[in-house]
């Protein structure tokens, strides 16, 4: 049998460095967790007339794995992915497991949004929220007489 070796993007065999992760952590502790359990999903927010369009990349999720909650003018988008190895037989062995599993969450301030009219659509791994802006309060002016 042959040994499995990791390849980098240029398809060259990389040398094994047991301290690579530790070096990355001390160089930039926040970058250390990129692609790991603390990863966030990417979003774009676009202003389109009287709406904001929020698009979140959530590839590999099922529609039922995504939860949208609004509380105190905070929109929370939470997506949870479960491991498939939990369902496999005890006899099966994983050779390599690079796909990440866990819970991903982001929060957004929606104080300027009419939350009752938000619509959501999930298609091809992209969650799209159409969020109408709140109407600006009408300015009212009064003239007061001095007595």
PDB file of C-alpha atoms in Angstrom:
ATOM      1  CA  UNK A   1       0.000   0.000   0.000  1.00  0.00           C
ATOM      2  CA  UNK A   2       1.128   3.562  -0.502  1.00  0.00           C
ATOM      3  CA  UNK A   3       1.271   6.446   1.950  1.00  0.00           C
ATOM      4  CA  UNK A   4      -1.059   9.395   1.507  1.00  0.00           C
ATOM      5  CA  UNK A   5       0.744  12.714   1.418  1.00  0.00           C
ATOM      6  CA  UNK A   6      -0.832  16.174   1.441  1.00  0.00           C
ATOM      7  CA  UNK A   7      -0.378  18.241  -1.679  1.00  0.00           C
ATOM      8  CA  UNK A   8      -0.438  21.999  -1.910  1.00  0.00           C
ATOM      9  CA  UNK A   9      -2.263  23.888  -4.659  1.00  0.00           C
ATOM     10  CA  UNK A  10       0.623  23.530  -7.089  1.00  0.00           C
ATOM     11  CA  UNK A  11       0.456  19.728  -6.702  1.00  0.00           C
ATOM     12  CA  UNK A  12       3.933  19.571  -5.216  1.00  0.00           C
ATOM     13  CA  UNK A  13       4.506  17.302  -2.256  1.00  0.00           C
ATOM     14  CA  UNK A  14       4.767  19.383   0.884  1.00  0.00           C
ATOM     15  CA  UNK A  15       7.184  18.554   3.638  1.00  0.00           C
ATOM     16  CA  UNK A  16       5.777  17.635   7.004  1.00  0.00           C
ATOM     17  CA  UNK A  17       6.291  20.244   9.709  1.00  0.00           C
ATOM     18  CA  UNK A  18       4.838  19.226  13.086  1.00  0.00           C
ATOM     19  CA  UNK A  19       5.108  22.818  14.359  1.00  0.00           C
ATOM     20  CA  UNK A  20       3.410  24.529  11.371  1.00  0.00           C
ATOM     21  CA  UNK A  21       0.100  25.069  13.169  1.00  0.00           C
ATOM     22  CA  UNK A  22       1.838  26.397  16.264  1.00  0.00           C
ATOM     23  CA  UNK A  23       3.871  28.831  14.145  1.00  0.00           C
ATOM     24  CA  UNK A  24       0.688  30.028  12.429  1.00  0.00           C
ATOM     25  CA  UNK A  25      -1.000  30.547  15.771  1.00  0.00           C
ATOM     26  CA  UNK A  26       1.802  32.766  17.093  1.00  0.00           C
ATOM     27  CA  UNK A  27       2.086  34.686  13.806  1.00  0.00           C
ATOM     28  CA  UNK A  28      -1.624  35.560  13.755  1.00  0.00           C
ATOM     29  CA  UNK A  29      -3.905  33.877  16.328  1.00  0.00           C
ATOM     30  CA  UNK A  30      -7.091  34.856  14.463  1.00  0.00           C
ATOM     31  CA  UNK A  31      -5.824  33.513  11.138  1.00  0.00           C
ATOM     32  CA  UNK A  32      -4.984  30.216  12.830  1.00  0.00           C
ATOM     33  CA  UNK A  33      -8.691  29.374  13.025  1.00  0.00           C
ATOM     34  CA  UNK A  34      -9.421  30.139   9.348  1.00  0.00           C
ATOM     35  CA  UNK A  35     -11.128  27.128   7.807  1.00  0.00           C
ATOM     36  CA  UNK A  36     -11.509  25.543  11.210  1.00  0.00           C
ATOM     37  CA  UNK A  37     -14.389  25.440  13.698  1.00  0.00           C
ATOM     38  CA  UNK A  38     -14.549  29.225  14.112  1.00  0.00           C
ATOM     39  CA  UNK A  39     -14.904  30.005  10.421  1.00  0.00           C
ATOM     40  CA  UNK A  40     -17.586  32.413   9.288  1.00  0.00           C
ATOM     41  CA  UNK A  41     -19.510  32.366   6.070  1.00  0.00           C
ATOM     42  CA  UNK A  42     -19.061  35.207   3.598  1.00  0.00           C
ATOM     43  CA  UNK A  43     -21.807  37.735   2.945  1.00  0.00           C
ATOM     44  CA  UNK A  44     -22.490  40.602   0.550  1.00  0.00           C
ATOM     45  CA  UNK A  45     -24.925  43.411   1.347  1.00  0.00           C
ATOM     46  CA  UNK A  46     -26.189  45.495  -1.559  1.00  0.00           C
ATOM     47  CA  UNK A  47     -28.425  48.555  -1.456  1.00  0.00           C
ATOM     48  CA  UNK A  48     -31.067  48.328  -4.178  1.00  0.00           C
ATOM     49  CA  UNK A  49     -33.644  51.141  -4.181  1.00  0.00           C
ATOM     50  CA  UNK A  50     -35.881  50.700  -1.135  1.00  0.00           C
ATOM     51  CA  UNK A  51     -34.308  47.347  -0.195  1.00  0.00           C
ATOM     52  CA  UNK A  52     -31.120  45.859   1.085  1.00  0.00           C
ATOM     53  CA  UNK A  53     -30.117  42.533  -0.440  1.00  0.00           C
ATOM     54  CA  UNK A  54     -28.040  40.244   1.777  1.00  0.00           C
ATOM     55  CA  UNK A  55     -26.426  37.253   0.082  1.00  0.00           C
ATOM     56  CA  UNK A  56     -24.669  34.672   2.257  1.00  0.00           C
ATOM     57  CA  UNK A  57     -22.563  31.828   0.875  1.00  0.00           C
ATOM     58  CA  UNK A  58     -23.664  28.615   2.589  1.00  0.00           C
ATOM     59  CA  UNK A  59     -22.652  25.806   0.233  1.00  0.00           C
ATOM     60  CA  UNK A  60     -23.349  22.233   1.246  1.00  0.00           C
ATOM     61  CA  UNK A  61     -26.182  23.057   3.635  1.00  0.00           C
ATOM     62  CA  UNK A  62     -29.734  21.823   3.404  1.00  0.00           C
ATOM     63  CA  UNK A  63     -32.503  24.392   3.649  1.00  0.00           C
ATOM     64  CA  UNK A  64     -33.593  22.920   7.001  1.00  0.00           C
ATOM     65  CA  UNK A  65     -30.099  23.377   8.473  1.00  0.00           C
ATOM     66  CA  UNK A  66     -30.350  27.181   8.242  1.00  0.00           C
ATOM     67  CA  UNK A  67     -32.138  29.171  10.951  1.00  0.00           C
ATOM     68  CA  UNK A  68     -33.032  32.866  10.762  1.00  0.00           C
ATOM     69  CA  UNK A  69     -34.009  34.653  13.988  1.00  0.00           C
ATOM     70  CA  UNK A  70     -34.694  38.312  14.771  1.00  0.00           C
ATOM     71  CA  UNK A  71     -34.605  39.549  18.341  1.00  0.00           C
ATOM     72  CA  UNK A  72     -34.145  43.131  19.545  1.00  0.00           C
ATOM     73  CA  UNK A  73     -33.304  44.387  16.010  1.00  0.00           C
ATOM     74  CA  UNK A  74     -30.563  41.768  15.607  1.00  0.00           C
ATOM     75  CA  UNK A  75     -30.815  39.264  12.740  1.00  0.00           C
ATOM     76  CA  UNK A  76     -29.027  35.994  13.472  1.00  0.00           C
ATOM     77  CA  UNK A  77     -28.216  33.629  10.636  1.00  0.00           C
ATOM     78  CA  UNK A  78     -27.182  30.222  11.951  1.00  0.00           C
ATOM     79  CA  UNK A  79     -26.279  27.182   9.883  1.00  0.00           C
ATOM     80  CA  UNK A  80     -25.374  23.816  11.347  1.00  0.00           C
ATOM     81  CA  UNK A  81     -23.715  20.903   9.580  1.00  0.00           C
ATOM     82  CA  UNK A  82     -23.510  17.445  11.144  1.00  0.00           C
ATOM     83  CA  UNK A  83     -20.829  14.840  10.561  1.00  0.00           C
ATOM     84  CA  UNK A  84     -21.656  11.960   8.288  1.00  0.00           C
ATOM     85  CA  UNK A  85     -19.160   9.758  10.129  1.00  0.00           C
ATOM     86  CA  UNK A  86     -21.610   9.553  13.034  1.00  0.00           C
ATOM     87  CA  UNK A  87     -23.968   7.621  10.740  1.00  0.00           C
ATOM     88  CA  UNK A  88     -21.378   5.251   9.284  1.00  0.00           C
ATOM     89  CA  UNK A  89     -20.775   1.728  10.518  1.00  0.00           C
ATOM     90  CA  UNK A  90     -18.074   1.124  13.062  1.00  0.00           C
ATOM     91  CA  UNK A  91     -16.141  -0.932  10.490  1.00  0.00           C
ATOM     92  CA  UNK A  92     -15.663   1.954   8.052  1.00  0.00           C
ATOM     93  CA  UNK A  93     -12.530   4.049   8.392  1.00  0.00           C
ATOM     94  CA  UNK A  94     -11.913   7.571   7.183  1.00  0.00           C
ATOM     95  CA  UNK A  95      -8.695   7.996   5.242  1.00  0.00           C
ATOM     96  CA  UNK A  96      -8.973  11.772   5.043  1.00  0.00           C
ATOM     97  CA  UNK A  97     -11.627  14.109   6.463  1.00  0.00           C
ATOM     98  CA  UNK A  98     -11.140  17.770   5.463  1.00  0.00           C
ATOM     99  CA  UNK A  99     -14.751  18.936   5.355  1.00  0.00           C
ATOM    100  CA  UNK A 100     -15.675  21.011   8.349  1.00  0.00           C
ATOM    101  CA  UNK A 101     -18.677  20.311  10.535  1.00  0.00           C
ATOM    102  CA  UNK A 102     -20.210  22.388  13.218  1.00  0.00           C
ATOM    103  CA  UNK A 103     -22.230  25.518  13.768  1.00  0.00           C
ATOM    104  CA  UNK A 104     -21.729  28.776  11.870  1.00  0.00           C
ATOM    105  CA  UNK A 105     -23.382  32.006  12.947  1.00  0.00           C
ATOM    106  CA  UNK A 106     -23.411  35.702  12.019  1.00  0.00           C
ATOM    107  CA  UNK A 107     -25.409  38.607  13.394  1.00  0.00           C
ATOM    108  CA  UNK A 108     -26.566  41.800  11.685  1.00  0.00           C
ATOM    109  CA  UNK A 109     -28.178  45.011  12.948  1.00  0.00           C
ATOM    110  CA  UNK A 110     -31.599  45.375  11.306  1.00  0.00           C
ATOM    111  CA  UNK A 111     -32.815  48.470  13.149  1.00  0.00           C
ATOM    112  CA  UNK A 112     -33.362  50.302   9.831  1.00  0.00           C
ATOM    113  CA  UNK A 113     -35.243  47.347   8.286  1.00  0.00           C
ATOM    114  CA  UNK A 114     -38.969  46.598   8.169  1.00  0.00           C
ATOM    115  CA  UNK A 115     -38.534  43.128   9.680  1.00  0.00           C
ATOM    116  CA  UNK A 116     -42.138  42.085   8.986  1.00  0.00           C
ATOM    117  CA  UNK A 117     -41.497  42.220   5.232  1.00  0.00           C
ATOM    118  CA  UNK A 118     -38.157  40.373   4.996  1.00  0.00           C
ATOM    119  CA  UNK A 119     -38.186  37.550   2.454  1.00  0.00           C
ATOM    120  CA  UNK A 120     -35.652  34.721   2.302  1.00  0.00           C
ATOM    121  CA  UNK A 121     -34.664  32.336  -0.482  1.00  0.00           C
ATOM    122  CA  UNK A 122     -32.019  29.594  -0.511  1.00  0.00           C
ATOM    123  CA  UNK A 123     -30.789  28.361  -3.877  1.00  0.00           C
ATOM    124  CA  UNK A 124     -27.540  26.821  -5.131  1.00  0.00           C
ATOM    125  CA  UNK A 125     -25.764  27.306  -1.799  1.00  0.00           C
ATOM    126  CA  UNK A 126     -26.603  31.026  -1.528  1.00  0.00           C
ATOM    127  CA  UNK A 127     -29.037  32.435   1.026  1.00  0.00           C
ATOM    128  CA  UNK A 128     -30.641  35.615  -0.315  1.00  0.00           C
ATOM    129  CA  UNK A 129     -32.554  37.951   1.993  1.00  0.00           C
ATOM    130  CA  UNK A 130     -34.518  40.882   0.612  1.00  0.00           C
ATOM    131  CA  UNK A 131     -34.876  43.404   3.420  1.00  0.00           C
ATOM    132  CA  UNK A 132     -37.072  46.472   2.819  1.00  0.00           C
ATOM    133  CA  UNK A 133     -35.930  49.700   4.440  1.00  0.00           C
ATOM    134  CA  UNK A 134     -38.138  51.311   7.069  1.00  0.00           C
ATOM    135  CA  UNK A 135     -39.939  54.350   5.831  1.00  0.00           C
ATOM    136  CA  UNK A 136     -38.357  57.526   7.100  1.00  0.00           C
ATOM    137  CA  UNK A 137     -40.516  59.166   9.717  1.00  0.00           C
ATOM    138  CA  UNK A 138     -42.439  62.069   8.269  1.00  0.00           C
ATOM    139  CA  UNK A 139     -41.262  65.379   9.592  1.00  0.00           C
ATOM    140  CA  UNK A 140     -43.991  67.288  11.271  1.00  0.00           C
ATOM    141  CA  UNK A 141     -43.595  70.846  12.301  1.00  0.00           C
ATOM    142  CA  UNK A 142     -45.833  72.915  14.503  1.00  0.00           C
ATOM    143  CA  UNK A 143     -46.052  76.571  15.158  1.00  0.00           C
ATOM    144  CA  UNK A 144     -46.655  77.410  18.792  1.00  0.00           C
ATOM    145  CA  UNK A 145     -48.166  80.707  19.882  1.00  0.00           C
ATOM    146  CA  UNK A 146     -46.745  82.433  22.877  1.00  0.00           C
ATOM    147  CA  UNK A 147     -49.361  83.463  25.450  1.00  0.00           C
TER     148      UNK A 147
END
